[in-house]
mmCIF file of C-alpha atoms in Angstrom:
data_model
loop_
_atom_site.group_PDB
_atom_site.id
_atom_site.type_symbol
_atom_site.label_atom_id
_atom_site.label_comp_id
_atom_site.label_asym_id
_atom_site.label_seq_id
_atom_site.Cartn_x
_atom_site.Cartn_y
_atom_site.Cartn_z
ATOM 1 C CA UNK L 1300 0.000 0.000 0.000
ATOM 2 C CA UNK L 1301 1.466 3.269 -0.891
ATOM 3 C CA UNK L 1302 1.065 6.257 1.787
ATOM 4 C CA UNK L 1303 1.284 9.890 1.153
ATOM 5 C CA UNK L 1304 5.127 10.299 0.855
ATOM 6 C CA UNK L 1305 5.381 13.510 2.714
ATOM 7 C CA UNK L 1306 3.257 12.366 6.383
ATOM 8 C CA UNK L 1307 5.795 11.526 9.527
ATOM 9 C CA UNK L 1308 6.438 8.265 9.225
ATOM 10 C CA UNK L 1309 6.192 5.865 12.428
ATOM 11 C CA UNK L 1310 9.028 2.903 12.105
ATOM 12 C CA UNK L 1311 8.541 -0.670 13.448
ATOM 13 C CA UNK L 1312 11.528 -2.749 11.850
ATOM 14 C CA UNK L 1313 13.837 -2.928 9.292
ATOM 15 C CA UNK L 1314 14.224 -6.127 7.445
ATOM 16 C CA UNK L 1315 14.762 -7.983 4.228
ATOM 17 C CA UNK L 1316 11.609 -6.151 1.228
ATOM 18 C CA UNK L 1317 8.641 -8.545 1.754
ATOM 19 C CA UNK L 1318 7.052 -8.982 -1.414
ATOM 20 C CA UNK L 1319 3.661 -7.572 0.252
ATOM 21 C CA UNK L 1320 2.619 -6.586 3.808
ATOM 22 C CA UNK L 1321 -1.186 -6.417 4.287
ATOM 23 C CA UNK L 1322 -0.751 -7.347 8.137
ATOM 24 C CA UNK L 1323 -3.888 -8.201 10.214
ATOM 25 C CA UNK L 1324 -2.572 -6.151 13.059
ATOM 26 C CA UNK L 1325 -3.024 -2.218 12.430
ATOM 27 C CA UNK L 1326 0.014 0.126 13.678
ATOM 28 C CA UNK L 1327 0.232 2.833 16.075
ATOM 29 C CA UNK L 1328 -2.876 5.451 15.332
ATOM 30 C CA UNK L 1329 -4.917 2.585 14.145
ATOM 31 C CA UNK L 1330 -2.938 3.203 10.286
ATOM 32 C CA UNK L 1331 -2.277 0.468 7.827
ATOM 33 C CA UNK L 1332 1.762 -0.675 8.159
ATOM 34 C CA UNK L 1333 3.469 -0.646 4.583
ATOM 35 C CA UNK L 1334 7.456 -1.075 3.282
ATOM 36 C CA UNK L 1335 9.275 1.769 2.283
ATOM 37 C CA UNK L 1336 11.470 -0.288 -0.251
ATOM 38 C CA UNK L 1337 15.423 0.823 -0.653
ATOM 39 C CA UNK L 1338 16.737 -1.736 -3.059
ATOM 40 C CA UNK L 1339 15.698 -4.571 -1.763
ATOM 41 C CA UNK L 1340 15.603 -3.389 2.336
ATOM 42 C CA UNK L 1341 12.929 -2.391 3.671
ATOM 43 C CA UNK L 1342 11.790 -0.276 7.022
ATOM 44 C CA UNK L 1343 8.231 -0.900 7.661
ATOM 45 C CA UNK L 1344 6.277 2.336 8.809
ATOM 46 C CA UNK L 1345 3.028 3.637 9.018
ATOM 47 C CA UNK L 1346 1.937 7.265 9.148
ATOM 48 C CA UNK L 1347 1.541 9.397 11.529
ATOM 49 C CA UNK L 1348 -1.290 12.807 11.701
ATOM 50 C CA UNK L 1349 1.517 14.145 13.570
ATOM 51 C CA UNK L 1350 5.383 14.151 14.380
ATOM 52 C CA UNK L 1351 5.265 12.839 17.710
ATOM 53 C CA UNK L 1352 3.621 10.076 19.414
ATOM 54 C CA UNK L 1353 2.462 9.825 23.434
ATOM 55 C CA UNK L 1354 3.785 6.751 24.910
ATOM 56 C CA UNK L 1355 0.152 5.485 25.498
ATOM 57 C CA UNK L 1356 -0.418 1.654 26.099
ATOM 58 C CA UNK L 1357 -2.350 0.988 23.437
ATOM 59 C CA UNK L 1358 0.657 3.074 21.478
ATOM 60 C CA UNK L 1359 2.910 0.297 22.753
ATOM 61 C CA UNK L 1360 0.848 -2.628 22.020
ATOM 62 C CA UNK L 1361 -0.214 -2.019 18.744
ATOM 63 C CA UNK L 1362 3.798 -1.342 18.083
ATOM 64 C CA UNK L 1363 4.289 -4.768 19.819
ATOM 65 C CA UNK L 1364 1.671 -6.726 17.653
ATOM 66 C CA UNK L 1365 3.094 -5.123 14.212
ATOM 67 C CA UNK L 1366 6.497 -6.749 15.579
ATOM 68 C CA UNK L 1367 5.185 -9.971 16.273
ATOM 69 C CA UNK L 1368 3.326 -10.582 13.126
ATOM 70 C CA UNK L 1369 6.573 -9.446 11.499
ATOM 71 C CA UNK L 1370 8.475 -12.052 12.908
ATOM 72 C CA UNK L 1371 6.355 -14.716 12.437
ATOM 73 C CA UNK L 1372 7.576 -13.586 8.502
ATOM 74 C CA UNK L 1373 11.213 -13.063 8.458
ATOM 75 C CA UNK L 1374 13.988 -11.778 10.677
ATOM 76 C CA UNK L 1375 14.146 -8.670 11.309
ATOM 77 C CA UNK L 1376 15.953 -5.301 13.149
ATOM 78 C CA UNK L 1377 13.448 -3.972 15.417
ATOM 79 C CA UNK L 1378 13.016 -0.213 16.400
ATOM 80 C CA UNK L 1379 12.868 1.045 19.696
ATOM 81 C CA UNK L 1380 9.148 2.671 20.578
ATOM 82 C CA UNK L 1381 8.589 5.997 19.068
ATOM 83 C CA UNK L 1382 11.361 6.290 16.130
ATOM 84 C CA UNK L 1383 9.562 8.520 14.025
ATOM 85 C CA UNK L 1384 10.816 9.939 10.347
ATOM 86 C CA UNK L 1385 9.604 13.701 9.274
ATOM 87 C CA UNK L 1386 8.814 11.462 5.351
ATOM 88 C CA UNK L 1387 9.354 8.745 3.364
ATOM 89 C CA UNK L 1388 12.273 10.467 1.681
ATOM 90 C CA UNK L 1389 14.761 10.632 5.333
ATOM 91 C CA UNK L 1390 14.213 6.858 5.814
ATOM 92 C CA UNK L 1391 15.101 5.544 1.876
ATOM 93 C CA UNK L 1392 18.161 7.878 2.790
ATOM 94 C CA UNK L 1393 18.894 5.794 6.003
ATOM 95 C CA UNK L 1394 18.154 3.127 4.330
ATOM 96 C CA UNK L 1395 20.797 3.407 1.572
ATOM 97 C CA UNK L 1396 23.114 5.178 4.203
ATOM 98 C CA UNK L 1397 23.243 2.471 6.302
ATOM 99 C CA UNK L 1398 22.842 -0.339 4.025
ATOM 100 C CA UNK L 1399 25.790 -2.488 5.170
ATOM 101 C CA UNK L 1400 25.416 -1.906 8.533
ATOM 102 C CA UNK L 1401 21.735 -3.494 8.196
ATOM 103 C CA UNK L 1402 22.597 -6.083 5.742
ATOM 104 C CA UNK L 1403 24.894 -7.901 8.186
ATOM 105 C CA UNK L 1404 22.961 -7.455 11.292
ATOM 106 C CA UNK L 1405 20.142 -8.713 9.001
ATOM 107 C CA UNK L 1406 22.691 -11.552 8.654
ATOM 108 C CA UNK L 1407 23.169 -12.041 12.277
ATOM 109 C CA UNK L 1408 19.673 -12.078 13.271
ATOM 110 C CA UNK L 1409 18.645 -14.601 10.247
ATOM 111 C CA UNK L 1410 16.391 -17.912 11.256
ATOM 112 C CA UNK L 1411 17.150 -16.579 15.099
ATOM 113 C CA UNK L 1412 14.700 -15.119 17.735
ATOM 114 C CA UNK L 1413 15.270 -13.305 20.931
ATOM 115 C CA UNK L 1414 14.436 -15.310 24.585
ATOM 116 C CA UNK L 1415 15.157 -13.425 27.839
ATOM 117 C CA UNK L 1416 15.439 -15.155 30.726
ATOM 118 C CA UNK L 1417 15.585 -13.708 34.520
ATOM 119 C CA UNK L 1418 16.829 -15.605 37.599
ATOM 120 C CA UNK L 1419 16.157 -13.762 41.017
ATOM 121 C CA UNK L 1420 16.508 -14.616 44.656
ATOM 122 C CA UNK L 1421 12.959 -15.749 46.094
ATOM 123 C CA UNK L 1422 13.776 -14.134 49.726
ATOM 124 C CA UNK L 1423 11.853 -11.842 52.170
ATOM 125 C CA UNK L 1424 15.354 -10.525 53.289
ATOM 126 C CA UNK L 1425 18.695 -11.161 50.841
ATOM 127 C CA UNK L 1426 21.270 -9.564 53.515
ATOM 128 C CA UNK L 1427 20.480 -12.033 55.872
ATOM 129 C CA UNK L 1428 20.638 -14.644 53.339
ATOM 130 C CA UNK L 1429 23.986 -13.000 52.715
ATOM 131 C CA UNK L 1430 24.692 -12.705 56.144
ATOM 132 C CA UNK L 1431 24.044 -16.543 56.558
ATOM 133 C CA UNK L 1432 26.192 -17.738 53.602
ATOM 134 C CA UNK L 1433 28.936 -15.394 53.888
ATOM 135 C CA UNK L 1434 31.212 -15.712 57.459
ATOM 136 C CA UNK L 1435 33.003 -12.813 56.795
ATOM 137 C CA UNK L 1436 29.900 -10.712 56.667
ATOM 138 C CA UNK L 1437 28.091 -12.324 59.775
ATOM 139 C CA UNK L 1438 31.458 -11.362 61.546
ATOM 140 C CA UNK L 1439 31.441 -8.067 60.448
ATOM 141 C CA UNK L 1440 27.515 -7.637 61.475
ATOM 142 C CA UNK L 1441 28.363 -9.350 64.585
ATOM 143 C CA UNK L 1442 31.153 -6.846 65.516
ATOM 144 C CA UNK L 1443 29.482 -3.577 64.515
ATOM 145 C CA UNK L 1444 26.274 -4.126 66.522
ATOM 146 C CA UNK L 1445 27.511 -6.493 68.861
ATOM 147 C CA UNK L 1446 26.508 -6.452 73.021
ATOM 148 C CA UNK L 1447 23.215 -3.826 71.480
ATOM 149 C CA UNK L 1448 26.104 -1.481 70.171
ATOM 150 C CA UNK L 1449 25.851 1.542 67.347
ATOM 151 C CA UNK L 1450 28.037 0.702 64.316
ATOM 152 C CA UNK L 1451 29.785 3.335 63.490
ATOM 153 C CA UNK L 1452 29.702 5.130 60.234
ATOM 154 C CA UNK L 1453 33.304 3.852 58.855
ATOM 155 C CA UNK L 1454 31.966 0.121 60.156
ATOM 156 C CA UNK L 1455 28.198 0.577 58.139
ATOM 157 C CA UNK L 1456 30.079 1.618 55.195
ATOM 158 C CA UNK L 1457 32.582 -1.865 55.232
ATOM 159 C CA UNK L 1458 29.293 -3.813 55.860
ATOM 160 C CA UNK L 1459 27.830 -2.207 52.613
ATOM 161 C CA UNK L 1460 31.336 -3.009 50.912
ATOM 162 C CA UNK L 1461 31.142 -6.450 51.423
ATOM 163 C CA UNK L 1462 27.493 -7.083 51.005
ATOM 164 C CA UNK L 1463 27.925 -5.288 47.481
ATOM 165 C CA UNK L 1464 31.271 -7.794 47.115
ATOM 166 C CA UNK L 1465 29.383 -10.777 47.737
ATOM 167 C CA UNK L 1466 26.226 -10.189 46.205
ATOM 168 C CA UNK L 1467 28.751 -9.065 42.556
ATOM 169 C CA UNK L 1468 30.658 -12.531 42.753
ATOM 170 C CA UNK L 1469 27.803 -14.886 43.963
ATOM 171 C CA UNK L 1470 25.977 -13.181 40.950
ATOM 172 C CA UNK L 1471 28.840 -13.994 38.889
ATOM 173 C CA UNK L 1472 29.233 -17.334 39.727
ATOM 174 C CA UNK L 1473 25.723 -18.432 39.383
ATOM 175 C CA UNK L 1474 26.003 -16.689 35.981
ATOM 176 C CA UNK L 1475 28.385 -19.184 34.796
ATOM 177 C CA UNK L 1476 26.874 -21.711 36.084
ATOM 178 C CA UNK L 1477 23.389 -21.416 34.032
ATOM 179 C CA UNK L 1478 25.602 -20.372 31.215
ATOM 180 C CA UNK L 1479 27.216 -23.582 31.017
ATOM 181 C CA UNK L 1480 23.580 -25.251 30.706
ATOM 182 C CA UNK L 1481 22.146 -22.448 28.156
ATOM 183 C CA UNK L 1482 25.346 -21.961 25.495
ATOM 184 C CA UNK L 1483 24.877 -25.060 23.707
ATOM 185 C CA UNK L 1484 21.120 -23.606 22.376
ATOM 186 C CA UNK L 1485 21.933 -20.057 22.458
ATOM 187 C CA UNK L 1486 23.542 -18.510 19.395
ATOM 188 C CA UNK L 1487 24.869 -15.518 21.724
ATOM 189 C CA UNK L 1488 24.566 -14.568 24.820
ATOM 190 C CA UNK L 1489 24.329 -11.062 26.293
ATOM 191 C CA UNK L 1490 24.511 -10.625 30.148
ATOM 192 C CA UNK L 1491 22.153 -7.516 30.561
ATOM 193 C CA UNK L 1492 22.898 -5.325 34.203
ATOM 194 C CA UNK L 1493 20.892 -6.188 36.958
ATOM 195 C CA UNK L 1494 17.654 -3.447 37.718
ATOM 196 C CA UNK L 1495 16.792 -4.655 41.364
ATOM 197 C CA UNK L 1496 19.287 -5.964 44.157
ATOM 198 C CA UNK L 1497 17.080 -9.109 44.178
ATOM 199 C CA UNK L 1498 17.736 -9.755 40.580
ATOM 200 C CA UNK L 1499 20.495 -12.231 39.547
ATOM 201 C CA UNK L 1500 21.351 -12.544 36.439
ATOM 202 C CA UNK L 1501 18.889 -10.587 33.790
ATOM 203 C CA UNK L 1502 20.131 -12.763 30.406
ATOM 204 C CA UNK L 1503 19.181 -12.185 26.756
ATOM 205 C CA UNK L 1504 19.727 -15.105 24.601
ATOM 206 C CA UNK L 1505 19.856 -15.238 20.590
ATOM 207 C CA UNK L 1506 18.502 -18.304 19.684
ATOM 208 C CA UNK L 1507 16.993 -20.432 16.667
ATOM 209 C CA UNK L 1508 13.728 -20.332 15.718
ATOM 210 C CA UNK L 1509 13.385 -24.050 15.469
ATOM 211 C CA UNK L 1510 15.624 -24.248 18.410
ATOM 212 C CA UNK L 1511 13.328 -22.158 21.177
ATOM 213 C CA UNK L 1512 12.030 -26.018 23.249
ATOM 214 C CA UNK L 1513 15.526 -26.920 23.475
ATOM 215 C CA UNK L 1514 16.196 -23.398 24.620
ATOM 216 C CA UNK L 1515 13.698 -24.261 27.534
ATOM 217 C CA UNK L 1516 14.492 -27.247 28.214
ATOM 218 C CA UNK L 1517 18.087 -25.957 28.879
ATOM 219 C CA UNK L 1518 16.537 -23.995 31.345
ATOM 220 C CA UNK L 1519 14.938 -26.570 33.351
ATOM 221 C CA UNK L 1520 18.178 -28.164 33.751
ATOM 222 C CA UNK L 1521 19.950 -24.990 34.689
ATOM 223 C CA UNK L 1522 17.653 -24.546 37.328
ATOM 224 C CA UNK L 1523 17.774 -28.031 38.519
ATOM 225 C CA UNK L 1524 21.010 -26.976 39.795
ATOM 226 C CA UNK L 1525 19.379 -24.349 42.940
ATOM 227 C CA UNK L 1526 17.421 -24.471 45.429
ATOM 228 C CA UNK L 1527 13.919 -22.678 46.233
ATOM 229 C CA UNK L 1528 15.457 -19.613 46.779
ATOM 230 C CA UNK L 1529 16.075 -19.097 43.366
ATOM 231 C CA UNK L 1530 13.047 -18.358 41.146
ATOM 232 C CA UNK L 1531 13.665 -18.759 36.659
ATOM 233 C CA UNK L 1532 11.300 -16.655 34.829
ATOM 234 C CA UNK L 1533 12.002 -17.129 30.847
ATOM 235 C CA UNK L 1534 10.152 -15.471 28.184
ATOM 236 C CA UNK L 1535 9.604 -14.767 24.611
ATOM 237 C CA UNK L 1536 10.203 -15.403 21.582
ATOM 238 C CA UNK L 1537 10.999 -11.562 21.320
ATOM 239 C CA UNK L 1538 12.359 -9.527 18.440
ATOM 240 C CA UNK L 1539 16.063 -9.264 19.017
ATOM 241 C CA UNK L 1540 16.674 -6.032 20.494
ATOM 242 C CA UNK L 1541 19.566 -7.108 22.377
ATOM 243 C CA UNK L 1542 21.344 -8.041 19.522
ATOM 244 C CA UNK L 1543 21.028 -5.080 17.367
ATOM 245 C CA UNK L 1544 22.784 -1.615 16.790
ATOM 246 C CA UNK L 1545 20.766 0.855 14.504
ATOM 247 C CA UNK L 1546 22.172 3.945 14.693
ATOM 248 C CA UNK L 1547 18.902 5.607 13.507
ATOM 249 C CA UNK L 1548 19.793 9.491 12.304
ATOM 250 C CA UNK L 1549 16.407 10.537 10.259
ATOM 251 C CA UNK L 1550 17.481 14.394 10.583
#
């Protein structure tokens, strides 16, 4: 479907030209999603009444089901919520601009989908779970507030130290550990930061798309290795965000 060529232009993906689109899911604004073709790439858009859009739930799922009705297609480089081009004119230009950037993260991504998968500690209190597998930092507890005394503020500070020690290598080692299970099914692996202290490893994991039930079954067996205080959440299949770099300049 062709769109006026000078209306913003709201961008979902950029992947290999389909030879049509006519998805059933509508894009953000309730607008038809269309290709705008650069020799044989392709961004897929929709247009916009106006240049910007309000992150709105229903903004963000209708972006979300355009995505997943891509993939279910082809591969493809997904765009971050909101990338929006002044006309169909700036995003042929990035298009041809960054054609062999795209073309080989098109090759990266090819047959492959994103899973995530987020390990936390189950626990009402993690520095006393700290507390109770760590010596050094029971000893250190012991001694600051020992006989009902006040820690003082150098002694607090040397409690944090450690905690933050512990909590940094046990995350690391338990890391490694599920790695070990995970990196025969996984493609890549990316070890995102960790957003909350009870988190403990926050993993993105490129994987095949004929590959994703022996993806979870590797994570049944990783987690066959802890106990109940450890809770495995997977998810997906997700576009693979993690796993792409668009520099997106549509000035």
């Amino acid at each position: 479907m062709q769109s006026a060529q000078r209306a913003p232009k709201y961008l979902y993906a950029v992947m290999k030209a389909p030879d049509n689109v006519d998805l059933t899911a509508k894009g953000v604004a309730d607008r038809t999603v269309f290709a705008i073709d650069e020799q044989g790439i392709a961004a897929l858009a929709s247009d916009l009444p106006a240049k910007r859009i309000r992150p709105q739930r229903r903004h963000f799922a209708a972006h979300q089901a355009v995505l997943k009705e891509l993939m279910e297609r082809d591969s493809l480089l997904p765009m971050s919520f909101g990338v929006v081009a002044d006309n169909a004119a700036k995003v042929r230009r990035f298009l041809a601009e960054n054609r062999s950037s795209i073309e080989d993260q098109l090759d990266r991504v090819q047959g492959k989908v994103e899973m995530g998968l987020r390990v936390t500690w189950d626990l009402d209190n993690i520095f006393e779970f700290m507390i109770r597998k760590h010596p050094e930092l029971m000893a250190a507890r012991d001694q600051a507030f020992g006989n009902g005394a006040s820690p003082s503020r150098d002694q607090m500070i040397e409690i944090g130290r450690m905690f933050e020690s512990f909590l940094s290598s046990d995350r690391q080692a338990h890391y490694d550990r599920v790695w070990e299970k995970l990196t025969p099914h996984c493609f890549e692996i990316k070890n995102n930061a960790c957003r909350e202290e009870c988190e403990v490893m926050n993993m993105a994991c490129l994987v095949g798309r004929n590959a994703v039930d022996r993806f979870e079954q590797g994570v049944f067996v990783a987690a066959a290795q802890f106990d109940n205080d450890y809770a495995f959440d997977y998810s997906g299949p997700w576009a693979p965000y993690n796993f792409v770099d668009l520099s997106v300049d549509l000035s």
